[in-house]
PDB file of C-alpha atoms and ligand atoms in Angstrom:
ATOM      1  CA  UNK A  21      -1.059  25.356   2.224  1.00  0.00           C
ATOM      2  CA  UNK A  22      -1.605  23.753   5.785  1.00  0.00           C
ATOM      3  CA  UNK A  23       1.734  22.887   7.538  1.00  0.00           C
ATOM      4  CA  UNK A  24      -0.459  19.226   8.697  1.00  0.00           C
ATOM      5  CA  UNK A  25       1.325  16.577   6.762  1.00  0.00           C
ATOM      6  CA  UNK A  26      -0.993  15.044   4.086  1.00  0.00           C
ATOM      7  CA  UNK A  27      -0.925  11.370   3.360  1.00  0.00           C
ATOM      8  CA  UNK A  28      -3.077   9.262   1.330  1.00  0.00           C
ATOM      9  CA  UNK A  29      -3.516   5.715   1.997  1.00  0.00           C
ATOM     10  CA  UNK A  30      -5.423   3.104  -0.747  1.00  0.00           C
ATOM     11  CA  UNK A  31      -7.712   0.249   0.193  1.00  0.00           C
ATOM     12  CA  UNK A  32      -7.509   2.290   3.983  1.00  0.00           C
ATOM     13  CA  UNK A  33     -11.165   1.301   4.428  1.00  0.00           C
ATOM     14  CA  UNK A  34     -10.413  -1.913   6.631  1.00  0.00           C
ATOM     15  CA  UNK A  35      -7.471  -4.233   7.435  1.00  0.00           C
ATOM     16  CA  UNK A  36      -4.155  -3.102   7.429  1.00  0.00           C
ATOM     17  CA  UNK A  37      -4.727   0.150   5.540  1.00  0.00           C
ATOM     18  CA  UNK A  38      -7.214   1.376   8.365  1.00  0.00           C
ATOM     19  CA  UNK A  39      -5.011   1.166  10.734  1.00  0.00           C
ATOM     20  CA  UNK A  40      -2.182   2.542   8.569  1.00  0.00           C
ATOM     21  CA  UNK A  41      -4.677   5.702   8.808  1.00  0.00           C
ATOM     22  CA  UNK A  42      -5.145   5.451  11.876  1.00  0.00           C
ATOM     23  CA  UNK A  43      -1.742   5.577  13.050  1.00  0.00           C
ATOM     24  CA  UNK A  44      -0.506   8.057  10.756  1.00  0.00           C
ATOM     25  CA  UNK A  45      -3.832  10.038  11.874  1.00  0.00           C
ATOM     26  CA  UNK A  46      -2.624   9.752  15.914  1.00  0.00           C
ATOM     27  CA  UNK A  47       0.719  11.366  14.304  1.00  0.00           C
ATOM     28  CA  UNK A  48      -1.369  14.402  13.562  1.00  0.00           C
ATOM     29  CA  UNK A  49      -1.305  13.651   9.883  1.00  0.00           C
ATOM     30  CA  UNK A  50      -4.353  14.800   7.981  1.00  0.00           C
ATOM     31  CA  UNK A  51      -5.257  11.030   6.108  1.00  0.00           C
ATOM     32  CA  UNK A  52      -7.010  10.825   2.753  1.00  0.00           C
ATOM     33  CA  UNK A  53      -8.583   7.251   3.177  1.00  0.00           C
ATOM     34  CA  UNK A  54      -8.757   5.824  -0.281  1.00  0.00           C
ATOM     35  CA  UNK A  55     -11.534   3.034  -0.613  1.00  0.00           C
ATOM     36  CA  UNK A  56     -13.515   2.340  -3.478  1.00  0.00           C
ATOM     37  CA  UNK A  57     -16.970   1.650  -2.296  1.00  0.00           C
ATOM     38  CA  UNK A  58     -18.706   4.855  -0.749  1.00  0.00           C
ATOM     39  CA  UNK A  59     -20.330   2.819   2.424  1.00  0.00           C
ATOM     40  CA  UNK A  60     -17.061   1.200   3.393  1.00  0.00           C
ATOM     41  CA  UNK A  61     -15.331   4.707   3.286  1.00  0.00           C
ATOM     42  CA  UNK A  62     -17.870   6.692   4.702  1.00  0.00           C
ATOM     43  CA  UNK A  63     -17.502   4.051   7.844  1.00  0.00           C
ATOM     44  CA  UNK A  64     -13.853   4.044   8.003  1.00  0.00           C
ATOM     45  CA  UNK A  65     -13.685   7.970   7.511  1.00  0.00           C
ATOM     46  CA  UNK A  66     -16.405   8.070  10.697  1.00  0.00           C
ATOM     47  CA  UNK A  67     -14.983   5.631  12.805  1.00  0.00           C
ATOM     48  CA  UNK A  68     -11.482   7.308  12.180  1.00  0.00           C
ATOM     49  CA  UNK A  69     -12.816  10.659  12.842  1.00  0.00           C
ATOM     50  CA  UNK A  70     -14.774   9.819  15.942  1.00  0.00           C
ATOM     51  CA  UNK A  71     -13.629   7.041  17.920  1.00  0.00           C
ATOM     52  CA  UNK A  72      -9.893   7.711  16.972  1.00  0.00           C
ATOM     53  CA  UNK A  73      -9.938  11.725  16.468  1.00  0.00           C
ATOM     54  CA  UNK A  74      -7.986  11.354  13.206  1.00  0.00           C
ATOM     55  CA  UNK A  75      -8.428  14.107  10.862  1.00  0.00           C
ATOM     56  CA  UNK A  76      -9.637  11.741   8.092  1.00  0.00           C
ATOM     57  CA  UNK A  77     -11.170  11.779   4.589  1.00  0.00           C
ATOM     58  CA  UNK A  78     -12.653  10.267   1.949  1.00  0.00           C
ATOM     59  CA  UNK A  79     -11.017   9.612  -1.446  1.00  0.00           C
ATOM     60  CA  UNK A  80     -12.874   7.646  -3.785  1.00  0.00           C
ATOM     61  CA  UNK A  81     -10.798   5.437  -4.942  1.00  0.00           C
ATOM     62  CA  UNK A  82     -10.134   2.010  -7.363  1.00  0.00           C
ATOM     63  CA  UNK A  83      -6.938   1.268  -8.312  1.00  0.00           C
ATOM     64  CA  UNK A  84      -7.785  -0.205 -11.418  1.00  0.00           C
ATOM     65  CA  UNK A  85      -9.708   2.799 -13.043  1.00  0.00           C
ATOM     66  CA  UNK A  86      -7.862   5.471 -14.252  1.00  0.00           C
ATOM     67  CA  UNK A  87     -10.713   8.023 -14.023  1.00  0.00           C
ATOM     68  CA  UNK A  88     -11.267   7.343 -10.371  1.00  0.00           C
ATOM     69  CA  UNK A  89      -7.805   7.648  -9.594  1.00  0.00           C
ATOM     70  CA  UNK A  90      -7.035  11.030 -11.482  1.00  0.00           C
ATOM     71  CA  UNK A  91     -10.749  12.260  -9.769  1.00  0.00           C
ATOM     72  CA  UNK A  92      -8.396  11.240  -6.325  1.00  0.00           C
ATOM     73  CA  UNK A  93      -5.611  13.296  -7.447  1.00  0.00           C
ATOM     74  CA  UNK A  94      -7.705  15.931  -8.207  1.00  0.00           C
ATOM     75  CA  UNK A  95      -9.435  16.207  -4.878  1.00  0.00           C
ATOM     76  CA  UNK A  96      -6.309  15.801  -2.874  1.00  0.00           C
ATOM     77  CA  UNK A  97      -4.374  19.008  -5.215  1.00  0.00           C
ATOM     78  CA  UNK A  98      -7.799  20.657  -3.924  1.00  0.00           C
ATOM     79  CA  UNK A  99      -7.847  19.776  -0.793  1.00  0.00           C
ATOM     80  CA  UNK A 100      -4.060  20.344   0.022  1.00  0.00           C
ATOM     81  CA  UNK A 101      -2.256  21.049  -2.887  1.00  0.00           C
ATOM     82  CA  UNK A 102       0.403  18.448  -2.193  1.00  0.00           C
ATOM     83  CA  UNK A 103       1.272  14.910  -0.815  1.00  0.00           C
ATOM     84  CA  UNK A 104       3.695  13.907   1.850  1.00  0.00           C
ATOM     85  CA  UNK A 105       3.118  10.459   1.838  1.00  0.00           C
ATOM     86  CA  UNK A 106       1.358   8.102  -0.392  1.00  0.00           C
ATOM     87  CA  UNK A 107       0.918   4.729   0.706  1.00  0.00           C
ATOM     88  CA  UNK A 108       0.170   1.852  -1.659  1.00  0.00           C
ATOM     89  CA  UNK A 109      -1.970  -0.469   0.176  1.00  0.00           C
ATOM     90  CA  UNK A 110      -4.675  -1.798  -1.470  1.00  0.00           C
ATOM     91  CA  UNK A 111      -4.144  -5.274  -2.387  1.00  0.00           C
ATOM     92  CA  UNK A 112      -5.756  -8.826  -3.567  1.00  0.00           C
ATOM     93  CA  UNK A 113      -4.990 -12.455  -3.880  1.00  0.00           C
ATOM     94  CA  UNK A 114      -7.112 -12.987  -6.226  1.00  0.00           C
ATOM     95  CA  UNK A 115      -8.377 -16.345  -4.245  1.00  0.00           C
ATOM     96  CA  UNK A 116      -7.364 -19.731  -4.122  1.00  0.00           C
ATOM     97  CA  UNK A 117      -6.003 -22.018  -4.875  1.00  0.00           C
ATOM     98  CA  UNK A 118      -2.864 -20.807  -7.318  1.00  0.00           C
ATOM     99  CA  UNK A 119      -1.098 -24.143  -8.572  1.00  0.00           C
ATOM    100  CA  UNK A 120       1.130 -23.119 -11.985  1.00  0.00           C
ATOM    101  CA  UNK A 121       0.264 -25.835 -13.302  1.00  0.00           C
ATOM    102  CA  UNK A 122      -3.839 -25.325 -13.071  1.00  0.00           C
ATOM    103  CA  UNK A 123      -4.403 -21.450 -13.163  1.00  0.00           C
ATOM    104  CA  UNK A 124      -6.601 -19.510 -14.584  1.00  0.00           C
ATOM    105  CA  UNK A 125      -4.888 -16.956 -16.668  1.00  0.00           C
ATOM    106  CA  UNK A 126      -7.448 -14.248 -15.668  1.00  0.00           C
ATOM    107  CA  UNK A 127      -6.470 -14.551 -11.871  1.00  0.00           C
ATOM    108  CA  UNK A 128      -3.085 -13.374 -12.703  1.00  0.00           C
ATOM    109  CA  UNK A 129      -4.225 -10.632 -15.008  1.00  0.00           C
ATOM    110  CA  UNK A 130      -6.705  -9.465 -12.609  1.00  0.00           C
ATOM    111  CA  UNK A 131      -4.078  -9.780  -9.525  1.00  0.00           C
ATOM    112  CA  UNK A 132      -1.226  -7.813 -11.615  1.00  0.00           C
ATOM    113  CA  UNK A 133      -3.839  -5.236 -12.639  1.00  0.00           C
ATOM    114  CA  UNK A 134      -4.923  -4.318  -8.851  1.00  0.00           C
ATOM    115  CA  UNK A 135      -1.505  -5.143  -7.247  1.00  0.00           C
ATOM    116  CA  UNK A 136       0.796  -3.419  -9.760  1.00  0.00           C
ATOM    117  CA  UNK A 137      -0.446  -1.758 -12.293  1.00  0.00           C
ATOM    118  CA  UNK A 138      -2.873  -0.400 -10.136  1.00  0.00           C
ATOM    119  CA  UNK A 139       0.396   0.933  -7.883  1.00  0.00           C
ATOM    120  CA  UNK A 140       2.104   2.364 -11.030  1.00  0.00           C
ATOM    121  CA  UNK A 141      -1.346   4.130 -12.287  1.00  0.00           C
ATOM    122  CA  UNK A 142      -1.903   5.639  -8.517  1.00  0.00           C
ATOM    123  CA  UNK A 143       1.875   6.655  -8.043  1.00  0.00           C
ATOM    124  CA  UNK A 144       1.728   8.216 -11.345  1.00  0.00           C
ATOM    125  CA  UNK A 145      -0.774  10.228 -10.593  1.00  0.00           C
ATOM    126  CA  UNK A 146       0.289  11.697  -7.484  1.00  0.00           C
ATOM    127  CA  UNK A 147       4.180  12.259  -8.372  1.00  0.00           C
ATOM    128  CA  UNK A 148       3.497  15.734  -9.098  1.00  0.00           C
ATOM    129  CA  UNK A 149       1.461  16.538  -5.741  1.00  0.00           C
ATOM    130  CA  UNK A 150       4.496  14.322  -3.807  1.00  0.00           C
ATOM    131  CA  UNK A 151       6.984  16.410  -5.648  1.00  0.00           C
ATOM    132  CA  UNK A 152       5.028  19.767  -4.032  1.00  0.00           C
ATOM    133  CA  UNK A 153       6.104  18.055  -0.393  1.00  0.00           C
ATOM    134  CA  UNK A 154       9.415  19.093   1.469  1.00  0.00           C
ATOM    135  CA  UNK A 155      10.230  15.355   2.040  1.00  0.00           C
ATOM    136  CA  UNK A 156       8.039  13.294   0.208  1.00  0.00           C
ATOM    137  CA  UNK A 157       7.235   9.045   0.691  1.00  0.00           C
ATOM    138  CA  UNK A 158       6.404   6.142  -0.912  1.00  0.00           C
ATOM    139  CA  UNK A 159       5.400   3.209   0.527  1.00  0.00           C
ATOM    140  CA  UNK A 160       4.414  -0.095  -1.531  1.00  0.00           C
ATOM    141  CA  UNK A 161       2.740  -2.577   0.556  1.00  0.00           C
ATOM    142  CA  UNK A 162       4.436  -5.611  -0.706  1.00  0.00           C
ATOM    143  CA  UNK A 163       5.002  -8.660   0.941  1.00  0.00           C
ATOM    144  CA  UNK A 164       7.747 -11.686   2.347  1.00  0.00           C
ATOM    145  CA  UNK A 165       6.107 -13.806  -0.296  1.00  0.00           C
ATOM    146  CA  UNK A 166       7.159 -12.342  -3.116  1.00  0.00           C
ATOM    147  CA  UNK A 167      11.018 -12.284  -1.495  1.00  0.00           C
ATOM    148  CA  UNK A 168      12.273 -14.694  -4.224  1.00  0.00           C
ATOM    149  CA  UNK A 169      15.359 -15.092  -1.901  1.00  0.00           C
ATOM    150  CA  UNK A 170      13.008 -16.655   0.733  1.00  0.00           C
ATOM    151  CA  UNK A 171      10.989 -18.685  -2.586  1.00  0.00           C
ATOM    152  CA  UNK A 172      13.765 -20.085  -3.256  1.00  0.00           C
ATOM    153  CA  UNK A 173      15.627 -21.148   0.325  1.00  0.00           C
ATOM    154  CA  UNK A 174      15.064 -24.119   2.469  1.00  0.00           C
ATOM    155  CA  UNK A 175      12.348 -22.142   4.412  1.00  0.00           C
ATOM    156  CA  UNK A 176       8.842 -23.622   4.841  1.00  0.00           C
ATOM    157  CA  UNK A 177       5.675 -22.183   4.558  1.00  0.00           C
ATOM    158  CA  UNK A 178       6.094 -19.755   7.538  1.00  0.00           C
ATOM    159  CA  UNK A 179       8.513 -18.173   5.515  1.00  0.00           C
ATOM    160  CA  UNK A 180       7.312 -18.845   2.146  1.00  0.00           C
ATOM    161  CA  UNK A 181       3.345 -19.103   2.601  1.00  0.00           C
ATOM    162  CA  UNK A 182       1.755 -21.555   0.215  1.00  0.00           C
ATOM    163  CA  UNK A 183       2.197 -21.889  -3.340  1.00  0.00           C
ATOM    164  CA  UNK A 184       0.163 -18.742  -5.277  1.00  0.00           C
ATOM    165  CA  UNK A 185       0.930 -18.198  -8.756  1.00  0.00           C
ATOM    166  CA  UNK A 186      -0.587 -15.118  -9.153  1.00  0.00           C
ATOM    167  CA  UNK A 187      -0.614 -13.338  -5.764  1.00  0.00           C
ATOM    168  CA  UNK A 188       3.478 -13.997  -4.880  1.00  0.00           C
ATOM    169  CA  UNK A 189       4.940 -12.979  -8.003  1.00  0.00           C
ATOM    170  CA  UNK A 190       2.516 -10.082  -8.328  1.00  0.00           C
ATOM    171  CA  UNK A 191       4.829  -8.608  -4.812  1.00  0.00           C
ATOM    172  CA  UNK A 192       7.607 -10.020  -6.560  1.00  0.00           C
ATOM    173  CA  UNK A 193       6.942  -7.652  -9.436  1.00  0.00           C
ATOM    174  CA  UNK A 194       5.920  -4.604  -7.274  1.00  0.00           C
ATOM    175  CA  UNK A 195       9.148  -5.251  -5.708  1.00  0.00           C
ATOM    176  CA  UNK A 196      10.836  -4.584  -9.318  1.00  0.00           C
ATOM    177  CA  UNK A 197       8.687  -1.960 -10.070  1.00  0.00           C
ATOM    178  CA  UNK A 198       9.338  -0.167  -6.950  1.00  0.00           C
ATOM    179  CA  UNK A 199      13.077  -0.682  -7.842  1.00  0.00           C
ATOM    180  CA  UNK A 200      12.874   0.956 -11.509  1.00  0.00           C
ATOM    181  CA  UNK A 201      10.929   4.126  -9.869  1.00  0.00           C
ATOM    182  CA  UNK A 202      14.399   4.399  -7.333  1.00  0.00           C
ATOM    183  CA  UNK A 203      16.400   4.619  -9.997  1.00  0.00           C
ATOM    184  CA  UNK A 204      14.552   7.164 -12.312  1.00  0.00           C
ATOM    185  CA  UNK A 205      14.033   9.010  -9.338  1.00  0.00           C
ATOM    186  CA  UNK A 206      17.161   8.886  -7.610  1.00  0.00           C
ATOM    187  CA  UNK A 207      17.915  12.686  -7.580  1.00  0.00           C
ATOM    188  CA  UNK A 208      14.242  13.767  -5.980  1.00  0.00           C
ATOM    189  CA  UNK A 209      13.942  13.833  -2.555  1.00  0.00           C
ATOM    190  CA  UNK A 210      11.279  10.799  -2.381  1.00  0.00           C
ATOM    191  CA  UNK A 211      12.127   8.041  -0.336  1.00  0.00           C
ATOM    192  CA  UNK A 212      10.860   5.226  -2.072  1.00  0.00           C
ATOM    193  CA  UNK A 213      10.246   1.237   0.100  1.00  0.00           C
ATOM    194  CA  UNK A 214       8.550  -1.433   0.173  1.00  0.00           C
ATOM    195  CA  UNK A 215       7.063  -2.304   3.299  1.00  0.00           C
ATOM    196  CA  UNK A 216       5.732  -6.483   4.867  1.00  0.00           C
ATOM    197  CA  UNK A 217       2.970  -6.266   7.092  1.00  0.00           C
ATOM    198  CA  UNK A 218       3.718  -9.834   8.081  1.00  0.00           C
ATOM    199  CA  UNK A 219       1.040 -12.274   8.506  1.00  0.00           C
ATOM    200  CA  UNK A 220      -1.380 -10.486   9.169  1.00  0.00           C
ATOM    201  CA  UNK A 221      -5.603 -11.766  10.300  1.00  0.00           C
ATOM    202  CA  UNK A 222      -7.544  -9.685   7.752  1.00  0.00           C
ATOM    203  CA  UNK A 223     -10.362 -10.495   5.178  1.00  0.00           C
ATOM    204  CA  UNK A 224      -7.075 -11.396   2.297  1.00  0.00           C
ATOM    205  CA  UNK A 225      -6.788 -14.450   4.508  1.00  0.00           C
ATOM    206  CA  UNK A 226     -10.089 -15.273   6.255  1.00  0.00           C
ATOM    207  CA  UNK A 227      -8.429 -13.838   9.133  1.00  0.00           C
ATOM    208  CA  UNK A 228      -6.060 -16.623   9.424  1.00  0.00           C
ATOM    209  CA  UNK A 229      -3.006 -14.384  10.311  1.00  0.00           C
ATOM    210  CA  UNK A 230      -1.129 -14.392  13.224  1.00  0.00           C
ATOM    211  CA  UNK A 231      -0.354 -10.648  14.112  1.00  0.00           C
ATOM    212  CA  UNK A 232      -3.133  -7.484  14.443  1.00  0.00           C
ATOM    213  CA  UNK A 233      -3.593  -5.232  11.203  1.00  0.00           C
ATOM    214  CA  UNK A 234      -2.548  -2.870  14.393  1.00  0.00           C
ATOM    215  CA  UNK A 235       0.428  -4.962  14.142  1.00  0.00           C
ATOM    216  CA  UNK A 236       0.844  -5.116  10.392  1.00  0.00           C
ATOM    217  CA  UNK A 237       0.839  -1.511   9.901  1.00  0.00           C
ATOM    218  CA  UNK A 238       4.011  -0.499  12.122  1.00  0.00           C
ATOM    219  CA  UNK A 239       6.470  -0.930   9.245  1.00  0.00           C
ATOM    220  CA  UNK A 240       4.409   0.913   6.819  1.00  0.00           C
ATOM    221  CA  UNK A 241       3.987   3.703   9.133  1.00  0.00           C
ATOM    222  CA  UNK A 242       7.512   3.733  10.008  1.00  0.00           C
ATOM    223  CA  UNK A 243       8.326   4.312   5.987  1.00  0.00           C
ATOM    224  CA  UNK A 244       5.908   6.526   5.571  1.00  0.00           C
ATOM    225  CA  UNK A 245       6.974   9.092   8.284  1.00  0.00           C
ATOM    226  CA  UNK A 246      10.833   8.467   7.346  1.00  0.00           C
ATOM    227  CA  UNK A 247      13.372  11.258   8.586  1.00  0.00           C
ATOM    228  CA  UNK A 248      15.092  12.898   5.535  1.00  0.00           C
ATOM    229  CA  UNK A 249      18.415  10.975   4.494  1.00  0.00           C
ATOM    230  CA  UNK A 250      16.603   8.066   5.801  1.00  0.00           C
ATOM    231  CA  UNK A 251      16.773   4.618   3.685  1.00  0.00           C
ATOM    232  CA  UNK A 252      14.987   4.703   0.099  1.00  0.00           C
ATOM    233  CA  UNK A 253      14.847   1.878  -2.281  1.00  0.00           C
ATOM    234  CA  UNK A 254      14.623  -1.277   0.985  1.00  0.00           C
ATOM    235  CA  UNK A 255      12.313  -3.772   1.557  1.00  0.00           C
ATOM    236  CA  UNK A 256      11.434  -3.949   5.336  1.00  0.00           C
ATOM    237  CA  UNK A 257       9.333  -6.014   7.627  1.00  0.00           C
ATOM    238  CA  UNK A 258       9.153  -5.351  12.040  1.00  0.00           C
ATOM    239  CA  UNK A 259      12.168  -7.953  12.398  1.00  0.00           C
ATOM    240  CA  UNK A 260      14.865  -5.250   9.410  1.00  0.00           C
ATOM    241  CA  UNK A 261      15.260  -5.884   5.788  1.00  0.00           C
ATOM    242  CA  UNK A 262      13.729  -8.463   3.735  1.00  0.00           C
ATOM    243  CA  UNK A 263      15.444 -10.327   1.379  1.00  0.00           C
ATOM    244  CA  UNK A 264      14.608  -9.509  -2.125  1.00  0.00           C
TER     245      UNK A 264
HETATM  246  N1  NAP B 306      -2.869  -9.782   5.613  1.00  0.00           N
HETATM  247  C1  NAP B 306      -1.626 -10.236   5.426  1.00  0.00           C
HETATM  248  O1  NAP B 306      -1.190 -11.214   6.077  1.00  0.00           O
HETATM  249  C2  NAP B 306      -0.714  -9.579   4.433  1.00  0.00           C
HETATM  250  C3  NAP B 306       0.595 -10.064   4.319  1.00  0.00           C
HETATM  251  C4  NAP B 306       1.455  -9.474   3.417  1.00  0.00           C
HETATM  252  C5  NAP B 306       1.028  -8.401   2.660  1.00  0.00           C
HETATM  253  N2  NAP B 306      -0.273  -7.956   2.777  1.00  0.00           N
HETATM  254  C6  NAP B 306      -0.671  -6.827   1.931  1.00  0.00           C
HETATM  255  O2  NAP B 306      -1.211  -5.800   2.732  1.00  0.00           O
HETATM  256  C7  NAP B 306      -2.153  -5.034   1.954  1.00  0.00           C
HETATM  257  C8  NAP B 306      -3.446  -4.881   2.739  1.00  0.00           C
HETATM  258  O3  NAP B 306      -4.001  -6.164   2.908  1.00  0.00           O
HETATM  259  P1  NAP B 306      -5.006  -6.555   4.089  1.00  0.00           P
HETATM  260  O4  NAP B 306      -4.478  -7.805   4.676  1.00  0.00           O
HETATM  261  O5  NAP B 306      -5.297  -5.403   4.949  1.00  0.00           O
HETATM  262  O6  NAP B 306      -6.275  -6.977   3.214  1.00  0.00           O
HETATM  263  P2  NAP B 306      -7.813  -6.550   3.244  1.00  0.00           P
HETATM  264  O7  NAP B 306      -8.309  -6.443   4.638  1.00  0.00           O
HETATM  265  O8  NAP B 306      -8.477  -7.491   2.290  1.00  0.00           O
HETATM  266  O9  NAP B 306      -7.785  -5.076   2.634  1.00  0.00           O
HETATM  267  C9  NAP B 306      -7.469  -4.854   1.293  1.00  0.00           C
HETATM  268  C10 NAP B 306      -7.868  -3.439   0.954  1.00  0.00           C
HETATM  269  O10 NAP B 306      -7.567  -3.209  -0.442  1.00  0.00           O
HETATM  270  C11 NAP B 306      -8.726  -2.677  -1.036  1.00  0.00           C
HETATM  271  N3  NAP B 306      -8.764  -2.912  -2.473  1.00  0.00           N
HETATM  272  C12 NAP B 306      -8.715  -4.075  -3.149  1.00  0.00           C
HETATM  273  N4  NAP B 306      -8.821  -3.846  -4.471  1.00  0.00           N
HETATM  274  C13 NAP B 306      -8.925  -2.495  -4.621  1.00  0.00           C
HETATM  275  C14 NAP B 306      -9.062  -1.645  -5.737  1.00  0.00           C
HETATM  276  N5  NAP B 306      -9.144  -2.116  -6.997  1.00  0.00           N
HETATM  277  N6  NAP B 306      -9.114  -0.307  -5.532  1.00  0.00           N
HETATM  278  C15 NAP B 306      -9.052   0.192  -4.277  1.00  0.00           C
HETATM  279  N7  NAP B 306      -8.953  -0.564  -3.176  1.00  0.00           N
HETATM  280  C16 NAP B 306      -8.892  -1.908  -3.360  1.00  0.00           C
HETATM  281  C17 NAP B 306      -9.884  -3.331  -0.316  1.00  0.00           C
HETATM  282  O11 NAP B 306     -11.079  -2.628  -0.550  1.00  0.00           O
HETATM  283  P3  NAP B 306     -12.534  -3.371  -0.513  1.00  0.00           P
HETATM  284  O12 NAP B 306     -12.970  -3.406   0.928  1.00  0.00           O
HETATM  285  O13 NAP B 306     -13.370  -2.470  -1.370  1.00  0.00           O
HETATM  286  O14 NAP B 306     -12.347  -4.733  -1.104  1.00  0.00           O
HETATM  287  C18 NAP B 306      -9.372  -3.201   1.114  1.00  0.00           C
HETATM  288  O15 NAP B 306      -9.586  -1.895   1.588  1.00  0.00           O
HETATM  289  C19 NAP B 306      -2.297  -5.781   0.629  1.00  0.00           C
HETATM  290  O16 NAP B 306      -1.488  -5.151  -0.358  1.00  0.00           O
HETATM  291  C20 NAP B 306      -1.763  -7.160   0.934  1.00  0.00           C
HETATM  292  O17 NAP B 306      -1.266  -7.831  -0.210  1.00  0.00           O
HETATM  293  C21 NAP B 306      -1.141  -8.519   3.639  1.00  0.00           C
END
């Protein structure tokens, strides 16, 4: 087994998970980029490799499919044997508009599926190659908008972003989630958070964000690559913790 820490990132084939690899990758990390289309991740894995000199790979990857993701655990046990970080990035809104009162139920089934269940099915698999690591991470890519503490304050839409049925409470779920595997893990040595990128100009939002997915991936980075003792079970964004 290499001493290079191992980390695999999902949906790391543009946006904010690229340059999670990236940075993780300018650690000295060895980065499993986990994209489900073979073009996209044969482009990121290139462009990471070359222009950025990130030992980077590919790890086919969809969230939603339980084959593909055991194939992914699979490749990374051969590959490495263990995990030292697993970031949980891959995300969708599941487009727009999201009024309660007018939504499809299929847009929330589809969001939940890719946003949470898809973090449960991927974090399942790996537990046993993060449990193989020294001092192992988990980092769920959640987001301010499902801070129900923020939902429900006097902020405006800077704070709350616009009203989305299915995307907001899907983060407010993974948020949960993320709390229930804290507690049944609570005597491992996994350091378990949930990370805000912040608003963010990627392809979720037509670009529209304010901050760089350079930007966006600091916090995820910074939970990924936690010191042991450090913090397990927050919820953290550039400016400290975020509300749940
Ligand atoms: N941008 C923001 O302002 C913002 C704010 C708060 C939180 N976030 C969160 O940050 C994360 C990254 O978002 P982003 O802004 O970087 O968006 P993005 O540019 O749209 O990237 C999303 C990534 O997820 C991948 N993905 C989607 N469904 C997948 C699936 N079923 N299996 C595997 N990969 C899948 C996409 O792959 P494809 O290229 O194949 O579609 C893409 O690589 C998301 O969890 C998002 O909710 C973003």
């Amino acid at each position: 087994m290499s001493d290079k820490k191992i980390a695999l990132v999902t949906g790391a084939n543009k946006g904010i998970g690229y340059e999670i690899a990236a940075g993780l990758g300018a650690l000295g990390w060895s980065v499993g980029v986990g994209a489900r289309e073979q073009t996209r991740r044969d482009a990121a894995v290139a462009r990471l490799r070359d222009t950025e000199g990130v030992d980077a790979f590919g790890v086919p990857l969809d969230v939603t499919d339980d084959r593909s993701v055991a194939a992914a655990a699979d490749l990374i046990a051969e590959r490495a044997g263990r995990l030292d970080a697993l970031v949980n990035n891959a995300g969708i809104t599941g487009g727009g508009p999201q009024q309660p009162s007018s939504v499809d139920p299929a847009v929330i089934r589809t969001v939940v599926e890719t946003n949470v269940i898809g973090v449960i099915r991927v974090t399942n698999a790996m537990l046993p190659l993060l449990g193989r690591s020294a001092s192992p991470r988990i980092v769920n890519m959640s987001s301010s908008v499902g801070s129900l503490a923020r939902q429900s304050g006097p902020g405006d839409e800077t704070s709350t972003g616009p009203v989305a049925v299915a995307y907001a409470p899907s983060k407010s779920f993974l948020n949960a989630v993320t709390l229930q595997y804290v507690r049944e893990l609570a005597d491992t040595n996994i350091l378990i958070n949930c990370a805000c990128p912040g608003y963010v100009a990627t392809d979720l939002n037509g670009f529209r964000g304010v901050r760089t997915p350079q930007e966006g991936a600091a916090t995820a980075i910074r939970l990924a690559t936690l010191p042991d003792g450090g913090p397990t079970g927050g919820f953290f964004e550039d400016a400290g913790v975020v509300p749940w």
